[in-house]
PDB file of C-alpha atoms in Angstrom:
ATOM      1  CA  ASN N1364     -89.734-122.449  41.954  1.00 63.00           C
ATOM      2  CA  SER N1365     -89.067-118.770  41.632  1.00 67.00           C
ATOM      3  CA  LYS N1366     -86.713-117.918  38.781  1.00 90.00           C
ATOM      4  CA  VAL N1367     -86.202-114.459  40.196  1.00 96.00           C
ATOM      5  CA  ILE N1368     -83.137-114.489  42.323  1.00 96.00           C
ATOM      6  CA  GLN N1369     -82.832-112.054  45.099  1.00 97.00           C
ATOM      7  CA  THR N1370     -79.681-111.514  47.296  1.00 97.00           C
ATOM      8  CA  PRO N1371     -79.168-111.435  50.148  1.00 97.00           C
ATOM      9  CA  ARG N1372     -82.158-113.073  51.842  1.00 96.00           C
ATOM     10  CA  TYR N1373     -81.553-111.443  55.058  1.00 97.00           C
ATOM     11  CA  LEU N1374     -79.833-108.092  55.678  1.00 98.00           C
ATOM     12  CA  VAL N1375     -79.421-106.574  58.995  1.00 98.00           C
ATOM     13  CA  LYS N1376     -78.321-102.718  59.155  1.00 97.00           C
ATOM     14  CA  GLY N1377     -77.711-100.116  61.790  1.00 97.00           C
ATOM     15  CA  GLN N1378     -79.710 -96.824  61.611  1.00 96.00           C
ATOM     16  CA  GLY N1379     -77.878 -94.644  59.125  1.00 95.00           C
ATOM     17  CA  GLN N1380     -76.075 -97.419  57.281  1.00 97.00           C
ATOM     18  CA  LYS N1381     -76.612 -98.137  53.642  1.00 97.00           C
ATOM     19  CA  ALA N1382     -78.530-101.241  52.598  1.00 97.00           C
ATOM     20  CA  LYS N1383     -78.190-102.737  49.161  1.00 97.00           C
ATOM     21  CA  MET N1384     -80.117-105.637  47.750  1.00 98.00           C
ATOM     22  CA  ARG N1385     -79.799-107.269  44.452  1.00 98.00           C
ATOM     23  CA  CYS N1386     -82.184-108.995  41.864  1.00 97.00           C
ATOM     24  CA  ILE N1387     -81.684-110.996  38.938  1.00 97.00           C
ATOM     25  CA  PRO N1388     -85.056-111.018  36.841  1.00 95.00           C
ATOM     26  CA  GLU N1389     -86.211-114.068  34.968  1.00 94.00           C
ATOM     27  CA  LYS N1390     -84.412-114.523  31.711  1.00 91.00           C
ATOM     28  CA  GLY N1391     -86.049-112.595  28.862  1.00 90.00           C
ATOM     29  CA  HIS N1392     -88.082-110.413  31.243  1.00 92.00           C
ATOM     30  CA  PRO N1393     -87.788-106.745  30.325  1.00 91.00           C
ATOM     31  CA  VAL N1394     -89.925-105.423  33.119  1.00 92.00           C
ATOM     32  CA  VAL N1395     -88.654-105.339  36.765  1.00 94.00           C
ATOM     33  CA  PHE N1396     -90.537-104.166  39.778  1.00 94.00           C
ATOM     34  CA  TRP N1397     -89.688-103.569  43.380  1.00 95.00           C
ATOM     35  CA  TYR N1398     -92.163-103.868  46.072  1.00 95.00           C
ATOM     36  CA  GLN N1399     -91.830-103.456  49.984  1.00 95.00           C
ATOM     37  CA  GLN N1400     -94.050-105.679  52.062  1.00 96.00           C
ATOM     38  CA  ASN N1401     -94.235-104.483  55.621  1.00 94.00           C
ATOM     39  CA  LYS N1402     -94.930-106.450  58.891  1.00 93.00           C
ATOM     40  CA  ASN N1403     -98.679-106.238  58.207  1.00 93.00           C
ATOM     41  CA  ASN N1404     -98.062-107.937  54.799  1.00 93.00           C
ATOM     42  CA  GLU N1405     -99.062-104.861  52.875  1.00 94.00           C
ATOM     43  CA  PHE N1406     -97.576-104.328  49.462  1.00 94.00           C
ATOM     44  CA  LYS N1407     -96.224-100.893  48.582  1.00 93.00           C
ATOM     45  CA  PHE N1408     -95.016-100.385  45.048  1.00 92.00           C
ATOM     46  CA  LEU N1409     -91.492 -98.597  44.966  1.00 93.00           C
ATOM     47  CA  ILE N1410     -90.395 -98.522  41.181  1.00 91.00           C
ATOM     48  CA  ASN N1411     -90.451-100.449  37.943  1.00 90.00           C
ATOM     49  CA  PHE N1412     -88.114-100.628  34.917  1.00 90.00           C
ATOM     50  CA  GLN N1413     -88.450-101.616  31.373  1.00 90.00           C
ATOM     51  CA  ASN N1414     -85.009-102.657  30.390  1.00 85.00           C
ATOM     52  CA  GLN N1415     -82.786 -99.989  31.917  1.00 87.00           C
ATOM     53  CA  GLU N1416     -85.529 -97.280  31.915  1.00 90.00           C
ATOM     54  CA  VAL N1417     -87.613 -96.228  34.847  1.00 88.00           C
ATOM     55  CA  LEU N1418     -91.353 -96.682  33.992  1.00 85.00           C
ATOM     56  CA  GLN N1419     -93.030 -95.666  37.244  1.00 82.00           C
ATOM     57  CA  GLN N1420     -92.068 -94.775  40.707  1.00 83.00           C
ATOM     58  CA  ILE N1421     -93.317 -93.400  43.913  1.00 83.00           C
ATOM     59  CA  ASP N1422     -92.354 -90.129  45.143  1.00 76.00           C
ATOM     60  CA  MET N1423     -89.369 -90.973  47.095  1.00 67.00           C
ATOM     61  CA  THR N1424     -89.022 -87.425  48.320  1.00 45.00           C
ATOM     62  CA  GLU N1425     -86.589 -88.295  50.988  1.00 56.00           C
ATOM     63  CA  LYS N1426     -84.315 -89.478  48.217  1.00 80.00           C
ATOM     64  CA  ARG N1427     -83.024 -92.240  50.478  1.00 88.00           C
ATOM     65  CA  PHE N1428     -84.031 -94.979  48.148  1.00 92.00           C
ATOM     66  CA  SER N1429     -82.387 -95.458  44.697  1.00 91.00           C
ATOM     67  CA  ALA N1430     -82.675 -98.242  42.098  1.00 92.00           C
ATOM     68  CA  GLU N1431     -81.160 -99.327  38.799  1.00 93.00           C
ATOM     69  CA  CYS N1432     -81.305-102.089  36.341  1.00 93.00           C
ATOM     70  CA  PRO N1433     -78.075-101.904  34.291  1.00 92.00           C
ATOM     71  CA  SER N1434     -77.801-104.050  31.206  1.00 88.00           C
ATOM     72  CA  ASN N1435     -75.877-107.181  31.848  1.00 85.00           C
ATOM     73  CA  SER N1436     -75.917-106.887  35.523  1.00 90.00           C
ATOM     74  CA  PRO N1437     -78.163-107.506  38.424  1.00 95.00           C
ATOM     75  CA  CYS N1438     -80.929-104.862  39.317  1.00 96.00           C
ATOM     76  CA  SER N1439     -80.500-103.263  42.739  1.00 97.00           C
ATOM     77  CA  LEU N1440     -82.274-101.242  45.204  1.00 96.00           C
ATOM     78  CA  GLU N1441     -80.328 -99.253  47.765  1.00 95.00           C
ATOM     79  CA  ILE N1442     -81.343 -97.312  50.908  1.00 94.00           C
ATOM     80  CA  GLN N1443     -78.744 -94.520  51.562  1.00 92.00           C
ATOM     81  CA  SER N1444     -79.369 -94.165  55.212  1.00 91.00           C
ATOM     82  CA  SER N1445     -81.558 -96.935  56.712  1.00 94.00           C
ATOM     83  CA  GLU N1446     -84.199 -95.970  59.282  1.00 94.00           C
ATOM     84  CA  ALA N1447     -86.243 -98.372  61.520  1.00 94.00           C
ATOM     85  CA  GLY N1448     -89.340 -97.880  59.512  1.00 93.00           C
ATOM     86  CA  ASP N1449     -87.474 -99.373  56.530  1.00 95.00           C
ATOM     87  CA  SER N1450     -87.548-102.730  58.057  1.00 97.00           C
ATOM     88  CA  ALA N1451     -89.657-104.845  55.604  1.00 96.00           C
ATOM     89  CA  LEU N1452     -89.489-107.536  53.036  1.00 97.00           C
ATOM     90  CA  TYR N1453     -88.223-106.101  49.740  1.00 97.00           C
ATOM     91  CA  LEU N1454     -89.594-108.062  46.779  1.00 97.00           C
ATOM     92  CA  CYS N1455     -88.323-107.950  43.324  1.00 97.00           C
ATOM     93  CA  ALA N1456     -90.337-109.257  40.482  1.00 96.00           C
ATOM     94  CA  SER N1457     -90.230-109.439  36.635  1.00 94.00           C
ATOM     95  CA  SER N1458     -92.454-109.956  33.697  1.00 91.00           C
ATOM     96  CA  LEU N1459     -92.934-109.658  29.970  1.00 89.00           C
ATOM     97  CA  ARG N1460     -94.440-106.571  28.661  1.00 86.00           C
ATOM     98  CA  GLY N1461     -98.282-106.357  28.477  1.00 80.00           C
ATOM     99  CA  GLN N1462    -101.277-106.153  30.790  1.00 75.00           C
ATOM    100  CA  ASN N1463    -102.254-109.808  30.861  1.00 79.00           C
ATOM    101  CA  THR N1464     -98.716-111.103  31.565  1.00 83.00           C
ATOM    102  CA  GLU N1465     -97.823-112.906  34.941  1.00 87.00           C
ATOM    103  CA  VAL N1466     -95.484-111.190  37.245  1.00 91.00           C
ATOM    104  CA  PHE N1467     -93.053-113.473  38.856  1.00 94.00           C
ATOM    105  CA  PHE N1468     -91.770-112.781  42.330  1.00 96.00           C
ATOM    106  CA  GLY N1469     -88.566-113.572  44.058  1.00 96.00           C
ATOM    107  CA  LYS N1470     -88.327-114.610  47.664  1.00 95.00           C
ATOM    108  CA  GLY N1471     -87.500-111.274  48.800  1.00 96.00           C
ATOM    109  CA  THR N1472     -84.657-109.667  50.940  1.00 97.00           C
ATOM    110  CA  ARG N1473     -85.748-109.219  54.599  1.00 97.00           C
ATOM    111  CA  LEU N1474     -84.164-106.032  55.840  1.00 98.00           C
ATOM    112  CA  THR N1475     -83.972-105.442  59.621  1.00 97.00           C
ATOM    113  CA  VAL N1476     -82.819-101.899  60.712  1.00 97.00           C
ATOM    114  CA  VAL N1477     -81.725-102.062  64.309  1.00 96.00           C
TER     115      VAL N1477
ATOM    116  CA  GLY D 295    -106.554 -93.648  41.794  1.00 85.00           C
ATOM    117  CA  ASP D 296    -106.673 -97.473  41.407  1.00 90.00           C
ATOM    118  CA  SER D 297    -107.372 -99.303  44.442  1.00 94.00           C
ATOM    119  CA  VAL D 298    -108.157-103.137  45.535  1.00 97.00           C
ATOM    120  CA  THR D 299    -110.059-103.838  48.709  1.00 97.00           C
ATOM    121  CA  GLN D 300    -110.048-107.192  50.607  1.00 97.00           C
ATOM    122  CA  THR D 301    -112.432-107.083  53.540  1.00 95.00           C
ATOM    123  CA  GLU D 302    -111.365-110.109  55.392  1.00 94.00           C
ATOM    124  CA  GLY D 303    -107.907-109.911  57.171  1.00 94.00           C
ATOM    125  CA  LEU D 304    -108.173-113.385  58.588  1.00 97.00           C
ATOM    126  CA  VAL D 305    -110.222-116.326  57.672  1.00 98.00           C
ATOM    127  CA  THR D 306    -110.116-119.425  59.703  1.00 97.00           C
ATOM    128  CA  LEU D 307    -111.959-122.659  58.449  1.00 97.00           C
ATOM    129  CA  THR D 308    -112.017-126.398  59.082  1.00 97.00           C
ATOM    130  CA  LYS D 309    -110.698-128.643  56.428  1.00 97.00           C
ATOM    131  CA  GLY D 310    -113.215-129.541  53.925  1.00 97.00           C
ATOM    132  CA  LEU D 311    -115.425-126.603  54.195  1.00 98.00           C
ATOM    133  CA  PRO D 312    -115.803-124.099  51.295  1.00 98.00           C
ATOM    134  CA  VAL D 313    -114.361-120.587  51.307  1.00 98.00           C
ATOM    135  CA  MET D 314    -114.808-117.284  49.593  1.00 98.00           C
ATOM    136  CA  LEU D 315    -112.262-114.484  49.755  1.00 98.00           C
ATOM    137  CA  ASN D 316    -113.627-111.104  48.837  1.00 98.00           C
ATOM    138  CA  CYS D 317    -111.943-108.714  46.330  1.00 98.00           C
ATOM    139  CA  THR D 318    -113.392-105.608  44.924  1.00 98.00           C
ATOM    140  CA  TYR D 319    -111.607-102.905  42.933  1.00 97.00           C
ATOM    141  CA  GLN D 320    -111.628 -99.331  41.640  1.00 96.00           C
ATOM    142  CA  THR D 321    -110.164 -98.256  38.367  1.00 93.00           C
ATOM    143  CA  THR D 322    -111.086 -95.985  35.474  1.00 90.00           C
ATOM    144  CA  TYR D 323    -109.207 -98.309  33.021  1.00 88.00           C
ATOM    145  CA  SER D 324    -109.780-101.687  31.527  1.00 89.00           C
ATOM    146  CA  PRO D 325    -108.962-104.005  34.566  1.00 91.00           C
ATOM    147  CA  PHE D 326    -106.879-107.106  34.662  1.00 93.00           C
ATOM    148  CA  LEU D 327    -107.201-108.933  37.968  1.00 95.00           C
ATOM    149  CA  PHE D 328    -104.935-111.475  39.599  1.00 96.00           C
ATOM    150  CA  TRP D 329    -105.062-113.611  42.863  1.00 97.00           C
ATOM    151  CA  TYR D 330    -101.569-114.366  44.381  1.00 97.00           C
ATOM    152  CA  VAL D 331    -100.980-116.694  47.134  1.00 97.00           C
ATOM    153  CA  GLN D 332     -98.046-116.557  49.577  1.00 96.00           C
ATOM    154  CA  HIS D 333     -96.908-119.187  51.856  1.00 95.00           C
ATOM    155  CA  LEU D 334     -94.682-118.622  54.617  1.00 92.00           C
ATOM    156  CA  ASN D 335     -91.088-117.631  53.595  1.00 88.00           C
ATOM    157  CA  GLU D 336     -92.061-118.181  50.014  1.00 92.00           C
ATOM    158  CA  ALA D 337     -92.454-115.882  47.089  1.00 93.00           C
ATOM    159  CA  PRO D 338     -95.827-114.714  46.031  1.00 95.00           C
ATOM    160  CA  LYS D 339     -97.197-117.064  43.253  1.00 95.00           C
ATOM    161  CA  LEU D 340     -99.951-116.517  40.678  1.00 94.00           C
ATOM    162  CA  LEU D 341    -103.143-118.373  41.336  1.00 96.00           C
ATOM    163  CA  LEU D 342    -105.647-116.886  38.887  1.00 95.00           C
ATOM    164  CA  LYS D 343    -105.924-114.196  36.426  1.00 94.00           C
ATOM    165  CA  SER D 344    -108.768-112.743  34.284  1.00 94.00           C
ATOM    166  CA  SER D 345    -109.835-109.819  32.160  1.00 92.00           C
ATOM    167  CA  THR D 346    -112.947-111.338  30.821  1.00 94.00           C
ATOM    168  CA  ASP D 347    -116.261-110.335  32.128  1.00 95.00           C
ATOM    169  CA  ASN D 348    -118.470-113.041  33.676  1.00 97.00           C
ATOM    170  CA  LYS D 349    -116.135-115.931  32.776  1.00 96.00           C
ATOM    171  CA  ARG D 350    -114.954-118.290  35.489  1.00 97.00           C
ATOM    172  CA  THR D 351    -111.432-119.070  35.707  1.00 97.00           C
ATOM    173  CA  GLU D 352    -110.141-122.118  37.691  1.00 97.00           C
ATOM    174  CA  HIS D 353    -106.667-123.362  38.811  1.00 96.00           C
ATOM    175  CA  GLN D 354    -105.760-125.985  41.591  1.00 94.00           C
ATOM    176  CA  GLY D 355    -109.293-126.153  42.747  1.00 96.00           C
ATOM    177  CA  PHE D 356    -109.673-122.428  43.211  1.00 98.00           C
ATOM    178  CA  TYR D 357    -111.901-120.428  40.976  1.00 98.00           C
ATOM    179  CA  ALA D 358    -113.032-116.729  40.432  1.00 98.00           C
ATOM    180  CA  THR D 359    -115.225-114.915  38.127  1.00 98.00           C
ATOM    181  CA  LEU D 360    -114.645-111.281  37.196  1.00 97.00           C
ATOM    182  CA  HIS D 361    -117.837-109.269  37.340  1.00 97.00           C
ATOM    183  CA  LYS D 362    -117.177-105.779  36.033  1.00 96.00           C
ATOM    184  CA  SER D 363    -120.752-104.589  36.796  1.00 96.00           C
ATOM    185  CA  SER D 364    -119.947-104.967  40.604  1.00 97.00           C
ATOM    186  CA  SER D 365    -116.072-104.438  40.266  1.00 97.00           C
ATOM    187  CA  SER D 366    -115.525-107.764  41.920  1.00 98.00           C
ATOM    188  CA  PHE D 367    -113.202-110.768  41.603  1.00 98.00           C
ATOM    189  CA  HIS D 368    -113.977-113.135  44.603  1.00 98.00           C
ATOM    190  CA  LEU D 369    -111.773-116.162  45.159  1.00 98.00           C
ATOM    191  CA  GLN D 370    -113.487-119.412  46.050  1.00 98.00           C
ATOM    192  CA  LYS D 371    -112.822-123.065  46.794  1.00 98.00           C
ATOM    193  CA  SER D 372    -115.395-125.788  47.491  1.00 98.00           C
ATOM    194  CA  SER D 373    -113.323-127.681  49.912  1.00 98.00           C
ATOM    195  CA  VAL D 374    -110.224-126.204  51.551  1.00 98.00           C
ATOM    196  CA  GLN D 375    -107.060-128.285  52.678  1.00 97.00           C
ATOM    197  CA  LEU D 376    -104.475-127.879  55.169  1.00 97.00           C
ATOM    198  CA  SER D 377    -102.061-126.925  52.476  1.00 96.00           C
ATOM    199  CA  ASP D 378    -104.178-123.876  51.399  1.00 97.00           C
ATOM    200  CA  SER D 379    -103.176-122.112  54.624  1.00 97.00           C
ATOM    201  CA  ALA D 380    -101.378-119.045  53.340  1.00 97.00           C
ATOM    202  CA  LEU D 381    -101.717-115.267  52.596  1.00 97.00           C
ATOM    203  CA  TYR D 382    -103.975-114.537  49.540  1.00 98.00           C
ATOM    204  CA  PHE D 383    -103.608-111.197  47.663  1.00 98.00           C
ATOM    205  CA  CYS D 384    -106.069-109.879  45.065  1.00 98.00           C
ATOM    206  CA  ALA D 385    -104.173-107.396  42.713  1.00 96.00           C
ATOM    207  CA  LEU D 386    -105.127-105.148  39.741  1.00 94.00           C
ATOM    208  CA  LYS D 387    -103.330-104.103  36.580  1.00 90.00           C
ATOM    209  CA  PRO D 388    -105.272-101.187  35.181  1.00 82.00           C
ATOM    210  CA  GLY D 389    -105.270-100.478  31.232  1.00 72.00           C
ATOM    211  CA  SER D 390    -101.803-100.710  29.774  1.00 66.00           C
ATOM    212  CA  PHE D 391     -99.965 -99.936  32.904  1.00 66.00           C
ATOM    213  CA  ASN D 392     -97.562-102.517  34.087  1.00 72.00           C
ATOM    214  CA  LYS D 393     -97.881-101.855  37.843  1.00 84.00           C
ATOM    215  CA  LEU D 394     -99.829-104.193  40.103  1.00 89.00           C
ATOM    216  CA  THR D 395    -101.811-102.809  42.774  1.00 92.00           C
ATOM    217  CA  PHE D 396    -102.455-105.191  45.579  1.00 96.00           C
ATOM    218  CA  GLY D 397    -105.107-105.470  48.281  1.00 97.00           C
ATOM    219  CA  ALA D 398    -104.151-105.779  51.904  1.00 96.00           C
ATOM    220  CA  GLY D 399    -104.242-109.541  51.753  1.00 97.00           C
ATOM    221  CA  THR D 400    -106.324-112.306  53.469  1.00 97.00           C
ATOM    222  CA  ARG D 401    -104.660-114.733  55.676  1.00 97.00           C
ATOM    223  CA  LEU D 402    -106.445-118.096  55.282  1.00 98.00           C
ATOM    224  CA  ALA D 403    -105.816-120.443  58.227  1.00 98.00           C
ATOM    225  CA  VAL D 404    -107.206-124.156  57.783  1.00 98.00           C
ATOM    226  CA  CYS D 405    -107.600-126.280  60.882  1.00 96.00           C
ATOM    227  CA  PRO D 406    -107.757-130.199  60.851  1.00 95.00           C
TER     228      PRO D 406
END
């Protein structure tokens, strides 16, 4: 069973509304990822953190997406002004450091923008 | 940039038959390859991983061999079961970077 906990499992927002989802990584994992899985099941990398610092992120040029991983609090991903195209499954994952380490995924938050 | 290609979108098989799901990759770094399986409404779970050239790795009846000469890491099973019906993703971790790059995925549908 996945030890990466994501809440909520389902989120429905109107266009223009904020959408916020949370993730508790597996205990002891310093690296956290966010991926977007679209309706065609394709994965899109969004951002990853090591402890509280951003390691890599895509060019969120619209700046509608923001993410953080504060110490002693759940990580979060927020969409400032939701659009219909943001409807997707948002997967959080965590791992230890290193290339050969397994990445553990949560069950995701399914966002529907109506 | 780094990329992973899975050529089959959907593979439909009868129970008991063998299967091979294709995966090729491109990277200029030393590759680490993974296969993840995602059942309906479940989290993706690791099935196999490898960074060793020409060495077969196995788990739960599935196996794969990383061939750096052909940049491939095909997933195989000798006899599929109904419970194998799921989405299968090949993924790449290049070099020391943490980020996983996924292929488009292959849906395996096993019929009775």
